[in-house]
Short mmCIF file of C-alpha atoms in Angstrom, two decimals:
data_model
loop_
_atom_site.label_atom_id
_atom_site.label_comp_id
_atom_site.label_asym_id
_atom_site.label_seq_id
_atom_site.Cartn_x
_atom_site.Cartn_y
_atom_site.Cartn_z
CA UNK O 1 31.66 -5.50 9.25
CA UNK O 2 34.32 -3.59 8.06
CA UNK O 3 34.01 0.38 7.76
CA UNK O 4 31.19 0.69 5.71
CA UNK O 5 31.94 1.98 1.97
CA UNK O 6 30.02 4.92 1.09
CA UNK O 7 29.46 6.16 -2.88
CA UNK O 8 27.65 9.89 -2.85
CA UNK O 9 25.71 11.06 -5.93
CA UNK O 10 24.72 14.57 -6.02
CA UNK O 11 24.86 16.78 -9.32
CA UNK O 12 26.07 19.77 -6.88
CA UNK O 13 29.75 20.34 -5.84
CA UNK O 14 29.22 21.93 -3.00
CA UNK O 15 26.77 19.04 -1.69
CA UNK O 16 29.55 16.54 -2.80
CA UNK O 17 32.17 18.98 -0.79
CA UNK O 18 29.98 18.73 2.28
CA UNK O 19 29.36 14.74 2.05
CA UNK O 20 33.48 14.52 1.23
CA UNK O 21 34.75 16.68 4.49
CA UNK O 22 31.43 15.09 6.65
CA UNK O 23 32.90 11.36 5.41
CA UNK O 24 36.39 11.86 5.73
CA UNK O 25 36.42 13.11 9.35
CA UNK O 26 34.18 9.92 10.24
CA UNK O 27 36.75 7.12 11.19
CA UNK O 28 33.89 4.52 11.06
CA UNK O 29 32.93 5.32 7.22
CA UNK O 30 35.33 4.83 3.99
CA UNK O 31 34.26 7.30 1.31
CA UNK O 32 35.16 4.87 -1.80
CA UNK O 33 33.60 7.83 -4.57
CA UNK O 34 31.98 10.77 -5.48
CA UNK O 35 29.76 11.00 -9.13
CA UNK O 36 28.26 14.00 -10.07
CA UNK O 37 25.63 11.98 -12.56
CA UNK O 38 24.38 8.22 -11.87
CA UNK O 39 25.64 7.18 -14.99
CA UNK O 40 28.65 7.85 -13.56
CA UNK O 41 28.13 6.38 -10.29
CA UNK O 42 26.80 3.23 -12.44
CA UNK O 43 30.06 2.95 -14.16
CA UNK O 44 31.71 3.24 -10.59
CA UNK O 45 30.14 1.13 -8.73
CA UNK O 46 31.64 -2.49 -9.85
CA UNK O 47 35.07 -1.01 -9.16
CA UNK O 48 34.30 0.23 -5.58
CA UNK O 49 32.00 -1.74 -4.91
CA UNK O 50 30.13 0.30 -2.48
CA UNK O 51 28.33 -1.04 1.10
CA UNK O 52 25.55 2.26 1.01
CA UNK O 53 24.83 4.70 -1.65
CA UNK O 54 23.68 8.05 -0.83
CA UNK O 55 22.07 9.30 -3.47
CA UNK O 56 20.16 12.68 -4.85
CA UNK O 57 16.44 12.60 -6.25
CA UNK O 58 16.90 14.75 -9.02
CA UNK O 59 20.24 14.48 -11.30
CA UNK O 60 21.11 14.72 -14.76
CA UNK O 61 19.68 12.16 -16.74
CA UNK O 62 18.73 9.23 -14.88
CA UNK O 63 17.17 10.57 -11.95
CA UNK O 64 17.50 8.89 -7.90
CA UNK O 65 14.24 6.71 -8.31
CA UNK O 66 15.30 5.58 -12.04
CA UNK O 67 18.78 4.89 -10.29
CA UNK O 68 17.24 2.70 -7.27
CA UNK O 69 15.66 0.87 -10.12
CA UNK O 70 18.83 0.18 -12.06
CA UNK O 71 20.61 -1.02 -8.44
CA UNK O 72 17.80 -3.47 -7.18
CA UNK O 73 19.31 -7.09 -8.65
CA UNK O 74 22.95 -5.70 -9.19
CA UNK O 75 25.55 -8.30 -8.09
CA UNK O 76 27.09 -6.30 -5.19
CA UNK O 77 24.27 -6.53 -2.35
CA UNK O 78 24.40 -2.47 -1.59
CA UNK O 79 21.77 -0.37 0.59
CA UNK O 80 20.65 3.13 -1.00
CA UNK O 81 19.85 6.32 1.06
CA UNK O 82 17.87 8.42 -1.16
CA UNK O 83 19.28 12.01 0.27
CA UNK O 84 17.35 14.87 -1.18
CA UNK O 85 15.20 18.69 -0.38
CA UNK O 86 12.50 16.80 -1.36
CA UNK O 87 12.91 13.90 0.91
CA UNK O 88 10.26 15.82 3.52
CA UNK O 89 9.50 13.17 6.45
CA UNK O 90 6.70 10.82 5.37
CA UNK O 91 6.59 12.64 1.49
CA UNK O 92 5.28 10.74 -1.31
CA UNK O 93 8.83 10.82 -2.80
CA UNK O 94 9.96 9.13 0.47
CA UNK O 95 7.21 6.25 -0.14
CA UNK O 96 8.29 5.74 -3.63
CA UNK O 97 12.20 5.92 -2.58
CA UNK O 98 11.09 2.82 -0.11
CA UNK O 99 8.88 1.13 -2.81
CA UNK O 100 12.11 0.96 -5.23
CA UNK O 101 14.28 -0.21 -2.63
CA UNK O 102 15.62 2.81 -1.01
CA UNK O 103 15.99 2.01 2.81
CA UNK O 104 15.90 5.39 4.40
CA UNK O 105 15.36 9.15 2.90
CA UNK O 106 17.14 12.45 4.29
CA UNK O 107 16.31 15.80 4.03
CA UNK O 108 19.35 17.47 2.40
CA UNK O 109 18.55 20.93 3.70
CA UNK O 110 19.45 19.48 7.17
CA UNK O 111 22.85 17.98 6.10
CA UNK O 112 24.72 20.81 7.85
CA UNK O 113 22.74 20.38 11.26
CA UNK O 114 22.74 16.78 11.21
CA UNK O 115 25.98 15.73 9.51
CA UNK O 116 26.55 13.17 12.23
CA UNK O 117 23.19 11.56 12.53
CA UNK O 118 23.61 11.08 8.71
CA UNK O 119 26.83 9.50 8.98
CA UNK O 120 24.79 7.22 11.58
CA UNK O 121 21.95 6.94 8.66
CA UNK O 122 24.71 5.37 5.92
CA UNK O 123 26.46 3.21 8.97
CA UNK O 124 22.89 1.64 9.87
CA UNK O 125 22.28 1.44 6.41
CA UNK O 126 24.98 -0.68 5.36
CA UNK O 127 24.42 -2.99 8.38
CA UNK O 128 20.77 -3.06 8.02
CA UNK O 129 19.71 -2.05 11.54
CA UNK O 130 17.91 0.80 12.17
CA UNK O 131 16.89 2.15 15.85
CA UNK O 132 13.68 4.24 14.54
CA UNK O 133 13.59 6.43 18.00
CA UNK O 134 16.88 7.71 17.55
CA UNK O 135 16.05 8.99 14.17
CA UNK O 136 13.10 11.23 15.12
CA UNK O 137 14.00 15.37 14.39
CA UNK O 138 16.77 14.97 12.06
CA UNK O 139 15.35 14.83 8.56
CA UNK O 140 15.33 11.29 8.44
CA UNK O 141 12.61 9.33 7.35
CA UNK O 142 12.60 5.60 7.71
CA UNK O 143 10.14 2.92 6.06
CA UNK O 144 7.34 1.74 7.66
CA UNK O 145 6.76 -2.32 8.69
CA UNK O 146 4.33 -2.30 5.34
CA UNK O 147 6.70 -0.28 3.24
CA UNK O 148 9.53 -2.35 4.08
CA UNK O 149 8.21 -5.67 3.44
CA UNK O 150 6.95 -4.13 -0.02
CA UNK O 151 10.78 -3.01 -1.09
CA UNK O 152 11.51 -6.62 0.34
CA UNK O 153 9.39 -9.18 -0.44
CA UNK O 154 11.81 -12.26 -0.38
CA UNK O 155 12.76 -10.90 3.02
CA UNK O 156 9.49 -11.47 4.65
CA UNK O 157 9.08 -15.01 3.00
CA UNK O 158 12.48 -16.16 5.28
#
């Protein structure tokens, strides 16, 4: 694959700031946008046609989960990373994230301390391989076997 394309939706401009100069000095990740608002990133997304969204639980308007839900059959096969305070390892926002088709949450408040296993997060993410161990500690929470195969059904049936 290509460098993976990467679309960030966070309300905040400082937590855009941080995912732009985190993104930018990764030479294995193309930032293709930025939306403040997933309207916005809606209206982006057939033009950039992103490989991973990372995007924030609660926004203006249409919130992260509403946003997942919005994404699911969307022509352009993408993978979201729900990226979000409340994304606390093994939360019931996490579970819901999965169960709408999210396939990994991270807790924002450790996006300064873990930039790089992030950038990891949204590489895996687009590819679709994860290596759970080396996830453990950073604010990353990953689906279970059951959770996945709920987000996924047609994927278990092949």
């Amino acid at each position: 694959m290509l460098r993976p394309r990467v679309l960030v939706i966070d309300d905040s401009l400082t937590i855009r700031a941080m995912f732009e100069e985190l993104l930018l000095a990764d030479p294995e990740l193309k930032l293709v946008g930025l939306a403040e608002s997933a309207e916005e990133a809606l209206a982006m997304i057939d033009q950039v046609t992103p490989d991973v969204i990372a995007v924030d639980l609660h926004l203006p308007g249409l919130n992260g989960l509403d946003f997942l839900d919005r994404i699911k059959d969307h022509w352009h096969p993408m993978s979201a990373v729900l990226v979000s305070s409340s994304a606390k390892h093994k939360s019931d926002i996490c579970k819901e994230a999965f169960a709408r088709g999210a396939v990994a949450c991270f807790d924002k408040s450790k996006l300064i301390a873990n930039g790089a296993k992030l950038c990891q997060l949204l590489k895996d993410a687009a590819q679709g391989h994860f290596n759970h161990a080396s996830y453990r500690t950073c604010g990353t929470t990953l689906p279970t076997k059951a959770e996945a195969a709920q987000a996924a059904p047609d994927a278990e049936a092949a």
